């Protein structure tokens, strides 16, 4: 009889895979996340039709199966497909052509020891600045207000200044890149993660995530650190994390803090606070966020926002949000920005 060798055998000793005959289980999934965004930057209000960058449209294929007692292996391939990303459109660029973008292309193996990932995927600390139990992250990732309208410009008496993303960011570590990563299987409710990979130069990340259930609440806390080598310059170092509590009565809160150090004398920080309430299929929250010293030393960009998500079915969400952005810069007086967005995400 001809024996099939599982593709994951490249990750484990061959003797563990001998005799594996079944093809891996394959699943296909994804979602489409579209929205209407209206923004007034002081020069007038305009309306745009966008892909919600908080959870951009995408599709994925995952193949995995058991290769030995207590041991699974597989592969994950995920691509994003965004037409008019909400972080990229602007008054001067109202339409952005859709294109496929690699998100993940990785192999993995998991068991009682934890999990190991090899290829393009999340760094060890990615996502730990927006740990949030409010149920509204889909329309407003904690601390990531610039994902909606980030390319719009602040104006001062009709003169264009910096964009929203120039002065407001979350510093969520190194996102996705080609790396090898390890996630522990404990101890207890604690998960430890580490990764090393390469962008233009080497990237190193480490993090810890704690998620537990108390008698009256759920608690989730994540902290992380990353270091990116920069050829010919000081390393970029990011330190930060977030924490969230969801009470049994639906009240919840979250806080996020992160700091980016680009050289010995230059750093920028982001702090965001969130209060929310969940009841059945409804989730709502209010935010206040501050980014200091990102574009220029002394800059302070702030926003206040309110978010709402209605989830009548597991595969359907309807959302809305309002935000107001301000930029405080020495010797300047920029107009505030006001934004309203509504839309829906459908999973498949």
Coordinates of C-alpha atoms in Angstrom, one line a residue:
X1 CA 0.0 0.0 0.0
X2 CA 1.2 3.5 -0.8
X3 CA 1.6 5.6 2.3
X4 CA 0.9 9.3 2.3
X5 CA 3.4 11.4 4.2
X6 CA 1.8 14.4 5.8
X7 CA 3.3 17.8 4.7
X8 CA 3.9 18.7 8.3
X9 CA 6.6 16.0 8.6
X10 CA 9.1 18.7 7.6
X11 CA 8.6 20.2 11.1
X12 CA 9.0 17.0 13.2
X13 CA 11.2 13.9 13.2
X14 CA 10.2 11.6 10.4
X15 CA 9.5 8.6 12.6
X16 CA 6.6 10.4 14.2
X17 CA 4.8 10.7 10.8
X18 CA 5.4 7.2 9.4
X19 CA 2.1 5.6 8.5
X20 CA 0.1 8.9 8.4
X21 CA -2.4 8.3 5.6
X22 CA -5.3 10.7 6.0
X23 CA -5.1 14.0 4.1
X24 CA -5.3 17.1 6.4
X25 CA -8.6 18.7 7.2
X26 CA -9.0 21.8 5.1
X27 CA -11.2 24.7 6.0
X28 CA -11.9 27.9 4.1
X29 CA -13.2 31.1 5.8
X30 CA -13.0 34.8 5.8
X31 CA -15.2 37.9 5.9
X32 CA -16.2 41.1 4.1
X33 CA -16.2 44.3 6.2
X34 CA -17.6 47.4 4.5
X35 CA -18.6 50.8 5.7
X36 CA -19.7 54.3 4.9
X37 CA -17.4 57.0 6.3
X38 CA -18.3 60.7 6.5
X39 CA -15.6 63.1 7.7
X40 CA -15.4 66.8 8.2
X41 CA -11.8 68.1 8.4
X42 CA -12.7 71.8 8.6
X43 CA -12.6 72.3 4.9
X44 CA -16.0 70.6 4.4
X45 CA -17.6 67.3 4.9
X46 CA -17.2 64.4 2.4
X47 CA -18.5 60.8 2.3
X48 CA -16.5 57.7 1.3
X49 CA -17.2 54.0 0.9
X50 CA -14.5 52.0 2.6
X51 CA -13.1 48.7 3.8
X52 CA -13.0 48.8 7.6
X53 CA -9.3 48.5 8.5
X54 CA -10.1 47.5 12.1
X55 CA -10.8 44.1 10.6
X56 CA -10.0 44.3 6.9
X57 CA -11.8 42.0 4.4
X58 CA -9.9 38.7 4.0
X59 CA -10.0 35.0 3.2
X60 CA -8.0 32.1 4.6
X61 CA -7.3 28.4 4.0
X62 CA -6.2 26.3 6.9
X63 CA -5.1 22.7 6.6
X64 CA -4.3 20.7 9.7
X65 CA -4.6 17.2 11.2
X66 CA -3.3 14.9 13.9
X67 CA 0.1 13.5 13.1
X68 CA 0.8 11.6 16.3
X69 CA -0.9 11.2 19.7
X70 CA -1.3 14.7 21.1
X71 CA 0.4 16.3 18.2
X72 CA -1.1 18.3 15.3
X73 CA 0.4 20.1 12.4
X74 CA -0.7 22.1 9.5
X75 CA -0.5 25.3 7.4
X76 CA -2.3 28.6 7.2
X77 CA -2.6 30.8 4.2
X78 CA -4.4 34.2 4.5
X79 CA -4.8 37.1 2.1
X80 CA -6.4 40.5 2.6
X81 CA -8.4 42.1 -0.2
X82 CA -9.2 45.8 0.6
X83 CA -10.9 48.2 -1.7
X84 CA -10.6 51.8 -0.3
X85 CA -9.0 50.9 3.0
X86 CA -10.4 53.2 5.7
X87 CA -6.9 54.2 6.8
X88 CA -5.7 55.1 3.2
X89 CA -8.5 57.1 1.6
X90 CA -8.4 60.9 1.9
X91 CA -9.7 64.1 0.4
X92 CA -6.9 64.0 -2.2
X93 CA -7.2 60.2 -2.7
X94 CA -10.9 59.3 -2.4
X95 CA -10.5 56.0 -4.2
X96 CA -7.8 53.3 -3.7
X97 CA -7.7 50.3 -6.0
X98 CA -8.2 46.9 -4.4
X99 CA -5.2 44.6 -4.2
X100 CA -4.3 41.3 -2.6
X101 CA -2.0 41.5 0.3
X102 CA -0.3 38.7 2.2
X103 CA -1.3 38.4 5.8
X104 CA -0.2 34.8 6.7
X105 CA 1.7 32.0 5.0
X106 CA 2.9 29.8 7.8
X107 CA 3.4 26.2 9.0
X108 CA 2.6 25.2 12.5
X109 CA 2.8 22.3 14.9
X110 CA 1.1 22.2 18.3
X111 CA 0.8 19.8 21.3
X112 CA 1.2 19.7 25.0
X113 CA 4.3 21.8 24.7
X114 CA 2.5 24.7 23.1
X115 CA 2.8 25.7 19.4
X116 CA 5.6 26.6 17.0
X117 CA 4.9 28.7 13.9
X118 CA 7.2 29.2 10.9
X119 CA 6.7 31.7 8.1
X120 CA 4.8 34.9 7.6
X121 CA 2.5 35.6 10.5
X122 CA 2.1 37.5 13.8
X123 CA 5.0 38.5 15.9
X124 CA 5.0 37.4 19.5
X125 CA 3.5 40.7 20.8
X126 CA 1.2 41.6 17.9
X127 CA -2.3 42.6 19.2
X128 CA -1.4 43.0 22.8
X129 CA -2.0 46.7 22.9
X130 CA -5.7 46.1 22.1
X131 CA -6.8 43.4 24.5
X132 CA -10.4 44.3 25.0
X133 CA -13.6 42.6 26.2
X134 CA -16.1 45.3 25.3
X135 CA -17.2 43.6 22.1
X136 CA -16.6 46.7 20.0
X137 CA -13.1 46.0 18.8
X138 CA -14.4 45.1 15.4
X139 CA -15.3 48.8 14.7
X140 CA -12.7 50.3 17.0
X141 CA -9.6 48.4 18.0
X142 CA -8.5 49.7 21.4
X143 CA -6.2 52.7 20.8
X144 CA -6.2 52.3 17.0
X145 CA -8.4 55.3 16.1
X146 CA -6.2 56.2 13.2
X147 CA -7.4 53.1 11.3
X148 CA -10.5 55.1 10.4
X149 CA -9.4 58.3 8.5
X150 CA -5.7 58.0 9.2
X151 CA -4.7 59.6 5.9
X152 CA -6.8 62.7 6.3
X153 CA -5.0 66.0 6.9
X154 CA -5.3 68.5 9.7
X155 CA -5.8 72.0 8.3
X156 CA -4.8 75.4 9.7
X157 CA -6.6 78.3 7.9
X158 CA -6.8 76.3 4.7
X159 CA -3.2 75.1 4.8
X160 CA -2.6 71.4 5.0
X161 CA -0.6 70.0 8.0
X162 CA 0.2 66.5 9.2
X163 CA -2.1 63.6 8.6
X164 CA -3.9 61.9 11.4
X165 CA -1.6 58.9 11.2
X166 CA 1.4 61.2 11.4
X167 CA 0.4 62.3 14.9
X168 CA -1.6 59.4 16.2
X169 CA -0.7 55.7 16.4
X170 CA -0.8 52.8 18.8
X171 CA 2.7 51.3 18.5
X172 CA 1.3 47.7 18.4
X173 CA 4.8 46.2 18.1
X174 CA 5.9 44.7 14.8
X175 CA 2.7 43.3 13.3
X176 CA 3.3 40.4 10.9
X177 CA 6.5 39.4 9.2
X178 CA 8.5 36.2 8.3
X179 CA 9.6 34.7 11.6
X180 CA 9.7 31.6 13.8
X181 CA 7.5 31.9 16.9
X182 CA 6.7 29.9 20.0
X183 CA 3.5 30.1 22.2
X184 CA 3.5 28.2 25.5
X185 CA 0.7 26.0 26.7
X186 CA 0.5 27.6 30.1
X187 CA 1.3 27.7 33.0
X188 CA -2.4 27.9 33.8
X189 CA -4.1 30.9 32.3
X190 CA -0.8 32.5 31.3
X191 CA 0.6 32.2 27.7
X192 CA 4.2 33.1 27.1
X193 CA 5.3 34.0 23.5
X194 CA 8.6 34.7 21.8
X195 CA 9.5 35.2 18.1
X196 CA 12.5 36.1 16.0
X197 CA 12.3 37.1 12.4
X198 CA 13.4 39.6 9.8
X199 CA 12.0 42.7 8.0
X200 CA 14.8 44.9 6.5
X201 CA 16.8 43.6 9.5
X202 CA 16.3 41.4 12.5
X203 CA 13.2 41.6 14.7
X204 CA 12.8 40.2 18.2
X205 CA 9.6 40.0 20.3
X206 CA 8.5 38.6 23.6
X207 CA 5.1 38.8 25.4
X208 CA 2.8 37.4 28.0
X209 CA -1.0 37.1 27.9
X210 CA -3.1 36.3 31.0
X211 CA -6.8 35.5 30.6
X212 CA -8.9 34.1 33.4
X213 CA -12.4 33.9 34.8
X214 CA -13.1 35.2 38.4
X215 CA -16.3 34.7 40.3
X216 CA -17.9 37.9 39.0
X217 CA -15.8 38.9 36.0
X218 CA -13.5 38.0 33.1
X219 CA -10.0 39.5 33.1
X220 CA -7.5 39.7 30.3
X221 CA -4.1 41.3 30.4
X222 CA -1.3 41.4 27.8
X223 CA 2.2 42.9 27.9
X224 CA 4.9 42.9 25.3
X225 CA 8.3 44.1 24.0
X226 CA 9.8 44.3 20.6
X227 CA 13.1 45.4 19.1
X228 CA 13.6 46.0 15.4
X229 CA 17.2 46.5 14.1
X230 CA 17.5 49.6 11.8
X231 CA 20.5 49.6 9.5
X232 CA 22.7 52.6 10.2
X233 CA 20.5 53.8 13.2
X234 CA 19.5 53.0 16.7
X235 CA 17.1 50.1 17.2
X236 CA 13.3 50.8 17.3
X237 CA 12.1 49.5 20.7
X238 CA 8.4 49.2 21.7
X239 CA 7.1 48.4 25.1
X240 CA 3.4 48.3 26.0
X241 CA 0.3 46.3 26.7
X242 CA -3.3 46.5 27.7
X243 CA -5.8 45.2 30.2
X244 CA -9.6 44.6 30.2
X245 CA -12.2 43.6 32.7
X246 CA -15.8 42.4 31.9
X247 CA -18.2 42.2 34.8
X248 CA -21.0 39.7 34.8
X249 CA -23.5 42.6 34.6
X250 CA -22.1 43.7 31.3
X251 CA -20.1 46.7 32.4
X252 CA -16.5 46.6 31.2
X253 CA -13.4 48.7 31.0
X254 CA -10.0 48.7 29.2
X255 CA -6.7 50.6 29.1
X256 CA -3.9 50.5 26.6
X257 CA -0.4 52.0 26.9
X258 CA 2.6 51.8 24.5
X259 CA 5.8 53.6 24.0
X260 CA 8.0 53.7 20.9
X261 CA 11.7 54.6 21.3
X262 CA 13.5 55.4 18.1
X263 CA 16.7 56.6 19.5
X264 CA 18.3 57.5 22.9
X265 CA 16.6 60.9 23.0
X266 CA 13.3 60.4 21.1
X267 CA 10.2 58.5 22.2
X268 CA 6.4 58.7 21.6
X269 CA 3.6 57.3 23.7
X270 CA 0.0 56.3 23.3
X271 CA -2.6 55.9 26.0
X272 CA -6.2 54.9 25.6
X273 CA -9.1 54.5 28.0
X274 CA -12.4 52.6 27.3
X275 CA -15.6 52.1 29.2
X276 CA -18.3 49.8 27.8
X277 CA -21.5 47.9 28.3
X278 CA -22.6 44.6 26.8
X279 CA -26.2 43.3 26.9
X280 CA -27.1 40.2 24.8
X281 CA -26.5 41.0 21.1
X282 CA -25.6 44.6 21.8
X283 CA -22.2 46.1 22.7
X284 CA -21.3 49.8 23.2
X285 CA -18.3 51.7 24.4
X286 CA -16.8 55.2 24.8
X287 CA -13.0 56.0 24.3
X288 CA -10.5 58.7 25.0
X289 CA -7.1 58.4 23.5
X290 CA -3.8 60.5 23.6
X291 CA -0.7 60.2 21.5
X292 CA 2.3 62.4 22.5
X293 CA 5.4 63.4 20.6
X294 CA 4.9 61.2 17.5
X295 CA 5.5 63.6 14.6
X296 CA 7.2 66.4 16.6
X297 CA 8.3 66.7 20.2
X298 CA 5.5 68.6 22.1
X299 CA 2.7 67.4 19.8
X300 CA -0.4 66.0 21.5
X301 CA -3.1 64.3 19.4
X302 CA -6.3 63.3 21.1
X303 CA -9.7 61.8 20.3
X304 CA -12.9 61.0 21.9
X305 CA -15.3 58.4 20.4
X306 CA -18.4 56.3 20.9
X307 CA -18.9 52.8 19.4
X308 CA -21.7 50.4 18.9
X309 CA -21.9 46.8 17.6
X310 CA -25.1 44.7 17.1
X311 CA -24.5 41.0 16.5
X312 CA -27.8 39.2 15.8
X313 CA -26.0 36.1 14.4
X314 CA -22.6 34.6 14.7
X315 CA -21.8 35.5 11.1
X316 CA -23.4 39.0 11.0
X317 CA -22.4 42.3 12.7
X318 CA -23.7 45.8 12.2
X319 CA -21.7 48.7 13.6
X320 CA -21.5 52.4 14.0
X321 CA -19.0 54.9 15.5
X322 CA -18.5 58.6 16.0
X323 CA -15.1 60.3 16.7
X324 CA -13.6 63.8 17.1
X325 CA -9.9 64.3 16.7
X326 CA -7.8 67.2 17.9
X327 CA -4.1 68.2 17.4
X328 CA -2.3 70.5 19.8
X329 CA 1.0 71.8 18.4
X330 CA 3.1 74.7 19.5
X331 CA 2.6 77.9 17.5
X332 CA -0.2 76.3 15.4
X333 CA -4.0 76.1 15.6
X334 CA -5.4 73.2 13.5
X335 CA -9.1 72.5 12.8
X336 CA -10.6 69.5 14.6
X337 CA -11.8 66.5 12.6
X338 CA -15.2 64.9 13.1
X339 CA -16.1 61.5 11.7
X340 CA -19.2 59.2 11.5
X341 CA -19.0 55.6 10.3
X342 CA -21.5 52.8 9.9
X343 CA -21.3 49.5 8.2
X344 CA -21.4 45.7 8.5
X345 CA -19.2 42.6 8.6
X346 CA -20.3 39.3 7.3
X347 CA -18.3 36.2 7.9
X348 CA -18.2 33.0 5.8

